[in-house]
Each structure stands twice: as structure tokens, then as C-alpha cells.
mmCIF file of C-alpha atoms in Angstrom:
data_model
loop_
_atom_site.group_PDB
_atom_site.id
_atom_site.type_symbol
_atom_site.label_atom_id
_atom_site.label_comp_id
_atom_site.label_asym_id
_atom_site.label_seq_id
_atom_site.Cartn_x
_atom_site.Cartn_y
_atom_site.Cartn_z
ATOM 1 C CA UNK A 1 0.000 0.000 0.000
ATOM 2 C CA UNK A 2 2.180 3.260 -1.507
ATOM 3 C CA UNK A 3 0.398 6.179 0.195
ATOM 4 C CA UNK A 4 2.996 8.401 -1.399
ATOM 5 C CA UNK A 5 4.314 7.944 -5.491
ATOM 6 C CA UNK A 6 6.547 9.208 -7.239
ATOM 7 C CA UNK A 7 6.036 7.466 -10.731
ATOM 8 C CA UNK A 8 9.005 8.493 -12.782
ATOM 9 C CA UNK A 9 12.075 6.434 -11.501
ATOM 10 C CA UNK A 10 14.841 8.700 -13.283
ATOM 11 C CA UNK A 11 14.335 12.007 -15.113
ATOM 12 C CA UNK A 12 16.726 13.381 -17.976
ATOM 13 C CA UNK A 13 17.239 17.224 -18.342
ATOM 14 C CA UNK A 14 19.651 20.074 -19.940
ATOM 15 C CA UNK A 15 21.445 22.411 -18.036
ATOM 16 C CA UNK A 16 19.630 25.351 -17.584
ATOM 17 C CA UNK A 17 16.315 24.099 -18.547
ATOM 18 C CA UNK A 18 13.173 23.129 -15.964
ATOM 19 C CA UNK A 19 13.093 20.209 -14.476
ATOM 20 C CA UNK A 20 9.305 18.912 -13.044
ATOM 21 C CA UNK A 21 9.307 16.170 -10.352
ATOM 22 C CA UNK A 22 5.938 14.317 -9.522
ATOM 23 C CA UNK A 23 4.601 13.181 -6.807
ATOM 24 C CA UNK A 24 0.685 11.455 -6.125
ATOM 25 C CA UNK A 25 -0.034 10.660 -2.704
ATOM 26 C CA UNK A 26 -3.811 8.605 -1.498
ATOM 27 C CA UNK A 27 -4.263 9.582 2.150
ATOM 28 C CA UNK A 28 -6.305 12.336 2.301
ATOM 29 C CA UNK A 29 -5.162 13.157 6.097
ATOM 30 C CA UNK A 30 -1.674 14.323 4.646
ATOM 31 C CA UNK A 31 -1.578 17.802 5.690
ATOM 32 C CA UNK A 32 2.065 18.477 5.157
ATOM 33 C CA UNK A 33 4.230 17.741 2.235
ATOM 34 C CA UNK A 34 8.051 17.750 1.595
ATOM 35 C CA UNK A 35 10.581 17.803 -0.981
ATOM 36 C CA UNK A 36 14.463 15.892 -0.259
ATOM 37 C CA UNK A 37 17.438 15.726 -2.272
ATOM 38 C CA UNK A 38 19.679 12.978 -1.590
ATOM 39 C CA UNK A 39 23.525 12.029 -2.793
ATOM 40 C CA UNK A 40 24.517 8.810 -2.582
ATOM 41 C CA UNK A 41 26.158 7.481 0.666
ATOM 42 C CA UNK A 42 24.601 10.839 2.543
ATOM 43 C CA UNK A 43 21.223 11.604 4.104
ATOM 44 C CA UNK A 44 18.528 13.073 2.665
ATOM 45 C CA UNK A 45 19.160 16.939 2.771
ATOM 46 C CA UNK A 46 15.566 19.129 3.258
ATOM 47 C CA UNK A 47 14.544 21.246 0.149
ATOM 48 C CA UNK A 48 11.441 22.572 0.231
ATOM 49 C CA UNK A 49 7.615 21.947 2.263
ATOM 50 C CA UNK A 50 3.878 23.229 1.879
ATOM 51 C CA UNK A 51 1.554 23.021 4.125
ATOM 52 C CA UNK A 52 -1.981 22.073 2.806
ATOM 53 C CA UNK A 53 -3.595 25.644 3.679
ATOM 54 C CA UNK A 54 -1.080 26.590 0.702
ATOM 55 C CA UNK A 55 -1.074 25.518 -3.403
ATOM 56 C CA UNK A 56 2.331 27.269 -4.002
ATOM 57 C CA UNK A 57 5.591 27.901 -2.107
ATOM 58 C CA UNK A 58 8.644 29.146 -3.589
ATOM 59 C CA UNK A 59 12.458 29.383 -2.435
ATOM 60 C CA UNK A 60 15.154 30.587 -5.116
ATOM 61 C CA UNK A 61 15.403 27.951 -7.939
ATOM 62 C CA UNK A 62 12.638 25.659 -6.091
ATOM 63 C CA UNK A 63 8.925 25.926 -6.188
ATOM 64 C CA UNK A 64 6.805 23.341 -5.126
ATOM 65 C CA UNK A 65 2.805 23.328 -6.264
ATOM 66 C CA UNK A 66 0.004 21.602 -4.582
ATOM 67 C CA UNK A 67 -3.032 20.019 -5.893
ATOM 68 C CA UNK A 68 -5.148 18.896 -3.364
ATOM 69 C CA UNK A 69 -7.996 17.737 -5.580
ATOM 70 C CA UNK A 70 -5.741 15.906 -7.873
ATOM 71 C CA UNK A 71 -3.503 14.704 -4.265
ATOM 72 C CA UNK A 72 -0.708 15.506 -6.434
ATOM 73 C CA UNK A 73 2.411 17.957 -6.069
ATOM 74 C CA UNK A 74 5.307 18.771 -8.144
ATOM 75 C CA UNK A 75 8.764 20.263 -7.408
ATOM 76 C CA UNK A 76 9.797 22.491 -10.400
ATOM 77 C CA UNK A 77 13.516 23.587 -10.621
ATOM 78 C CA UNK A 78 15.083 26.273 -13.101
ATOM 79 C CA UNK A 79 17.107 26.680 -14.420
ATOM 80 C CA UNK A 80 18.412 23.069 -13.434
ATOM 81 C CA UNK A 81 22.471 22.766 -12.990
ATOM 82 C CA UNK A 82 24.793 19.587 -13.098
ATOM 83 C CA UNK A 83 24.998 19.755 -9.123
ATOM 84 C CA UNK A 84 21.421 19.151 -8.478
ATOM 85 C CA UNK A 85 21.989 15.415 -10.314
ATOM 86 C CA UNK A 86 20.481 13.317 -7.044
ATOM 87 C CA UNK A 87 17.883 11.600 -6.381
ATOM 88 C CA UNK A 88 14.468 13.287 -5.039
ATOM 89 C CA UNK A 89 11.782 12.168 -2.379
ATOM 90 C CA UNK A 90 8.974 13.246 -2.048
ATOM 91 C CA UNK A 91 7.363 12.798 1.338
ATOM 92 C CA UNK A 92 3.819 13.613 3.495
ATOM 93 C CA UNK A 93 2.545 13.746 7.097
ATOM 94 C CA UNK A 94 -0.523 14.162 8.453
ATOM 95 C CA UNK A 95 -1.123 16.479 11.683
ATOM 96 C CA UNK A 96 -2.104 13.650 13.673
ATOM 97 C CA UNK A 97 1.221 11.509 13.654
ATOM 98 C CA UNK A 98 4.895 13.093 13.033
ATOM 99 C CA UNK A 99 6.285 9.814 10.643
ATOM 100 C CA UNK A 100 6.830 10.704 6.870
ATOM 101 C CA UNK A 101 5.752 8.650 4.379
ATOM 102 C CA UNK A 102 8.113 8.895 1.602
ATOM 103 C CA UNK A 103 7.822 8.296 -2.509
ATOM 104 C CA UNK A 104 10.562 6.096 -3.941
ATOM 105 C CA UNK A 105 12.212 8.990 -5.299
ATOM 106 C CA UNK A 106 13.381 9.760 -8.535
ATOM 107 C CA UNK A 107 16.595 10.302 -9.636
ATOM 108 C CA UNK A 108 17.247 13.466 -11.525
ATOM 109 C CA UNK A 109 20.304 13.943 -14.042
ATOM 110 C CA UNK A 110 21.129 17.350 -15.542
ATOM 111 C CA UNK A 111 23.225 17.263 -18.181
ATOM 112 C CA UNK A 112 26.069 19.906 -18.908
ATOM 113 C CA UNK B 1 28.662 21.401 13.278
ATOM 114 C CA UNK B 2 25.156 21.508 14.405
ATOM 115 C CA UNK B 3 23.612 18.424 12.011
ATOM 116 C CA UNK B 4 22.155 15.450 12.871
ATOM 117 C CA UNK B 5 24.918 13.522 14.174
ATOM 118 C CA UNK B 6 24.975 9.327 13.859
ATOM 119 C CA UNK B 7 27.523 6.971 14.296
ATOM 120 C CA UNK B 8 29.357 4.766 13.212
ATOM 121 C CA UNK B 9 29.141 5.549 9.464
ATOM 122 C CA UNK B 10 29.166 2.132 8.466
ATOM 123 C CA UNK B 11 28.527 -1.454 10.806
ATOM 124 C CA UNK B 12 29.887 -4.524 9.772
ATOM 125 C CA UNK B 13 27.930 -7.521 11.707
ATOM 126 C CA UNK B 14 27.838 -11.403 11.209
ATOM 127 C CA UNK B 15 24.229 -13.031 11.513
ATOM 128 C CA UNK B 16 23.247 -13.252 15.564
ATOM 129 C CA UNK B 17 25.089 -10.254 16.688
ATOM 130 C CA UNK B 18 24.204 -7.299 17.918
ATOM 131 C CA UNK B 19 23.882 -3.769 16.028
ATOM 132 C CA UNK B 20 23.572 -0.448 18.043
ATOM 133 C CA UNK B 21 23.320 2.764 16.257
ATOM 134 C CA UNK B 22 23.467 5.669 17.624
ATOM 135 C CA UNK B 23 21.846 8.907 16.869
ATOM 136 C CA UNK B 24 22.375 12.564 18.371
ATOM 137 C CA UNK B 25 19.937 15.451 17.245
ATOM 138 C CA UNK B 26 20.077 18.831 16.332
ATOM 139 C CA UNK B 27 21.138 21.317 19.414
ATOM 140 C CA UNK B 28 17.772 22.133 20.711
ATOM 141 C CA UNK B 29 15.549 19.212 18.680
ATOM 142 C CA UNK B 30 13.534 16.782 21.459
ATOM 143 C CA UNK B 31 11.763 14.741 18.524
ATOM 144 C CA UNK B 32 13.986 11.975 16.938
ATOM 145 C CA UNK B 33 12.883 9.772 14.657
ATOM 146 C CA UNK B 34 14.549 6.341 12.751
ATOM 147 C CA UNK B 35 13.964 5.549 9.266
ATOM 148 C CA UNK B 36 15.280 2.587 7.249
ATOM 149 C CA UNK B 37 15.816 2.316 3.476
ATOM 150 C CA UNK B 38 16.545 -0.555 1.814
ATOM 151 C CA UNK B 39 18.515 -0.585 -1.434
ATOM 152 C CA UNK B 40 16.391 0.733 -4.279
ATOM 153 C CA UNK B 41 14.090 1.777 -2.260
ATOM 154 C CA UNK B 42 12.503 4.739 -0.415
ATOM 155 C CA UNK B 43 12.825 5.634 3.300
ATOM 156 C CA UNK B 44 10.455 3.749 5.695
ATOM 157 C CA UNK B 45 9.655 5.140 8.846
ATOM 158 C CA UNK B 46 10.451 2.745 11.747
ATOM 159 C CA UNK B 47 10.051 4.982 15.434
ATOM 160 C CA UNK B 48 9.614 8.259 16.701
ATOM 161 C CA UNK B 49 10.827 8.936 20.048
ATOM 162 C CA UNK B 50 10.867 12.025 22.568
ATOM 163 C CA UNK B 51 13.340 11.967 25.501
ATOM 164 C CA UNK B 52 12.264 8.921 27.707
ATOM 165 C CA UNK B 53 9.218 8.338 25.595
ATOM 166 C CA UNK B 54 8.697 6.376 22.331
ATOM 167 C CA UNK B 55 5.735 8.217 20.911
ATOM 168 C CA UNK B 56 4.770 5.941 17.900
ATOM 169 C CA UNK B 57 6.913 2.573 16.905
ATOM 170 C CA UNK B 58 4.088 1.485 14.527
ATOM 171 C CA UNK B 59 6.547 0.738 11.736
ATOM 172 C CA UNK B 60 9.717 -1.097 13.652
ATOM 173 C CA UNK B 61 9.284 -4.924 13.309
ATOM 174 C CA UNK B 62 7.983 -6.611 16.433
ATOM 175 C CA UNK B 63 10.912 -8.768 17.523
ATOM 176 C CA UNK B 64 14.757 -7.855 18.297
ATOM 177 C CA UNK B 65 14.241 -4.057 17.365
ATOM 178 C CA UNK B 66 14.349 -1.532 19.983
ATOM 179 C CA UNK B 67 14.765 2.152 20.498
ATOM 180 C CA UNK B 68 15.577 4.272 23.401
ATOM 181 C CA UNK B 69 16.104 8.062 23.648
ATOM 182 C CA UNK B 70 17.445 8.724 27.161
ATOM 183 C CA UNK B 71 17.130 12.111 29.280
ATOM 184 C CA UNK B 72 20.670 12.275 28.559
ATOM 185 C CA UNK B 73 22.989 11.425 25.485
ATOM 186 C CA UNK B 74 22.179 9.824 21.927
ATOM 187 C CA UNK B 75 19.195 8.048 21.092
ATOM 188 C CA UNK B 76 19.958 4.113 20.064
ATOM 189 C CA UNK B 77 18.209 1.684 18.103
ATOM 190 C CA UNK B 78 19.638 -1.712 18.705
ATOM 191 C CA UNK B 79 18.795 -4.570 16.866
ATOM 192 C CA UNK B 80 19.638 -7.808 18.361
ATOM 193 C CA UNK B 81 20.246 -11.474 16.748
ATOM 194 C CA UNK B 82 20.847 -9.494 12.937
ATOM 195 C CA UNK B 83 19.966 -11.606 9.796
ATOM 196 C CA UNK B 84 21.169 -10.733 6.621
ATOM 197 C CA UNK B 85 18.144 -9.048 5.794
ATOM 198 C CA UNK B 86 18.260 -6.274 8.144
ATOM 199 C CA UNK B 87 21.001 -5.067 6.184
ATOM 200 C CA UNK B 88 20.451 -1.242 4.945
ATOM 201 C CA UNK B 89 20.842 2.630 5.878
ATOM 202 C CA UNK B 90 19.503 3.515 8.847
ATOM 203 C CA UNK B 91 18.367 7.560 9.135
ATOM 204 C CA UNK B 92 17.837 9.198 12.245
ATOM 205 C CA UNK B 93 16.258 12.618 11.854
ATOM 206 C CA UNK B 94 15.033 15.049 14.567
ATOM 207 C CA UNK B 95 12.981 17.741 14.745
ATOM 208 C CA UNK B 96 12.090 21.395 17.050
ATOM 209 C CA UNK B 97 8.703 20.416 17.592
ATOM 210 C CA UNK B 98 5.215 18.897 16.300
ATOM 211 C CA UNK B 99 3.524 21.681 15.829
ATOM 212 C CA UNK B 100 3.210 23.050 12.032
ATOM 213 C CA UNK B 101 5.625 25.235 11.946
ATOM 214 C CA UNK B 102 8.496 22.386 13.306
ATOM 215 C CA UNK B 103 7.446 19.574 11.529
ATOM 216 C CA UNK B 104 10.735 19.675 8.862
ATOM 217 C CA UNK B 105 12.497 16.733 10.035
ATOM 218 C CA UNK B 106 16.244 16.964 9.286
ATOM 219 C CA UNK B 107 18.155 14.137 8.656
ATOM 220 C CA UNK B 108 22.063 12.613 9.508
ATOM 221 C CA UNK B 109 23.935 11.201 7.143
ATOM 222 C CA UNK B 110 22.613 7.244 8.090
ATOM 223 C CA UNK B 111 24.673 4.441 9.135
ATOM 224 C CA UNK B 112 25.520 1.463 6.707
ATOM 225 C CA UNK B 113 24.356 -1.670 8.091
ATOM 226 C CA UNK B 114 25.612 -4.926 6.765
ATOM 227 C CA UNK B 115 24.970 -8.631 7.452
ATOM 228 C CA UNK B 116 27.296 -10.913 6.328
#
């Protein structure tokens, strides 16, 4: 039962272009969403959040959009650069429990 | 450095021994919380624990897991009688609060746990 997807495994982009990561999530108590990046052999580093009052939040390169009809968010980045080649979760929680429920991420690769 | 500090790194442990991984949180976070991922796979959450108190262990397996966060130092998980299968990364992350302004939980860099 994968209350949190994130249905592209690997994503291909330019340098400098926009890269759009997706994530669907099913539990409708998820009130709180979150965007990781992680390198391999390191934890996963915090990004980017929206609360579920919101449908937009943006912080320099990063803007994440909520859909709660559609229970789906995206993380857009641009212009994307080689260095943010990792791969990205996607997680949720819901007010009434602290434990995130995480996507199976998808691995982003910008190309020079 | 003020990060979510875990060691060691990496564990090396032949089947029936004991693991213990250790966790310390951010300077001022009471809210810790463990997290395994398996290899190709995403983070599963396994405990979340306040000082003397686990809060919610719905997702650590019922036998030879355990999880303590003690009034003082790091919190541990220990995992007793390890089969190859428990091998993966464990995460600890912590957090300021529950409320919804500190739920960001912020992550260490995991230990390596492997079964031989």
C-alpha cells in the first residue's frame, strides 16, 4: 500500500532548462508535504515543504505546487544545474502523527 | 557542526550479533525519529521517540528491534540477533517540535548496516 508515489524512476534534463518532479499521494489526512534531495552514501538533505492551507511555495530555484484535488504535487527547478543530479523524495505527514511517508524517489540527471 | 549527528558511518555484523546505532539530534531538537531504506528503495519510517518516551513505533518490526532516547545522550536503536536481511541505511532525523511550523524533520547522514 504506496500512500505516497513518485512514478518516474529517473528524469533526464539540460542544463539550464526546468526540471518537473511528480509526486501522487492517497491519504487524504496528509496535511504536510516535503521535498528531499539525496547524494549517494549521505542523508537526505531538506529542500522545500507546503503546508496544505497553501497551493504554491517558492524558495530561489525551487517551487513546489500543490493540488489537493488531484492529491498531487510537483517540485519544479530552473534553471536546473549539473549539481542538483540526485535523487528526489517526495514525502507527506498528516497532523495527527509526526512519521513521513516517503515516494521512492526519482533520480534526476542534468546534463552539462 | 550543528547536524544530525549518527555513528558509526558504516557497521559490519555477522548473523546473531548485535547492532547499536546511535543517533544525536540537532542542538535544541527533542523529537527523533529512525527511518530505514533498503537498497532501491525509499525511506520507511520505523520509530519516533521524545526523551524517555517512544511516541509511535508502529513501523519497527515486532521482535529484536528496539529504540531508546534517554534524558541524557544519543538516542539508540539496537537490533539484536541481525539476519542478513536487516542489512540497509539507517536515518535518524530530529525535529524542534510537532507543531506546524516544526514539523521539517532533518536528517544525519545514516549508518551502513551490513549482514554478512
Amino acid at each position: 500500500d504506496q500512500q505516497v508515489k513518485q512514478n518516474s524512476p529517473s528524469l533526464s534534463v539540460q542544463e539550464g532548462r526546468i526540471s518537473i518532479l511528480n509526486c501522487d499521494y492517497t491519504n487524504s489526512m496528509f496535511d504536510y508535504f516535503l521535498w528531499y534531495k539525496k547524494y549517494p552514501a549521505e542523508g537526505p538533505t531538506f529542500l522545500i515543504s507546503i503546508s496544505s492551507i497553501k497551493d504554491k511555495n517558492e524558495d530561489g530555484r525551487f517551487t513546489v505546487f500543490l493540488n489537493k484535488s488531484a492529491k498531487h504535487l510537483s517540485l519544479h527547478i530552473v534553471p536546473s544545474q549539473p549539481g542538483d543530479s540526485a535523487v528526489y523524495f517526495c514525502a507527506a505527514s498528516a497532523r495527527a502523527g509526526n512519521m513521513l511517508t516517503f515516494g521512492g524517489g526519482t533520480r534526476l540527471m542534468v546534463k552539462p | 557542526n550543528a547536524g544530525v549527528m549518527q555513528n558509526p558511518r558504516h557497521l559490519v555484523r555477522r548473523r546473531g550479533q548485535e547492532a547499536r546505532l546511535r543517533c544525536s539530534p540537532m542542538k535544541g531538537h527533542s523529537h527523533v525519529y529512525w527511518y530505514r531504506q533498503l537498497p532501491e528503495e525509499g525511506l520507511k519510517f520505523m520509530v519516533y521517540l521524545q526523551k524517555e518516551n517512544i511516541i509511535d513505533e508502529s513501523g519497527m518490526p515486532k521482535e529484536r528491534f528496539s529504540a531508546e532516547f534517554p534524558k541524557e545522550g544519543p538516542s539508540i536503536l539496537r537490533i539484536q540477533q541481525v539476519v542478513r536481511g536487516d542489512s540497509a541505511a539507517y536515518f535518524c532525523a530530529s525535529s524542534l517540535s510537532q507543531g506546524p511550523l516544526g514539523e521539517t524533520q532533518y536528517f544525519g547522514p545514516g549508518t551502513r548496516l551490513l549482514v554478512l
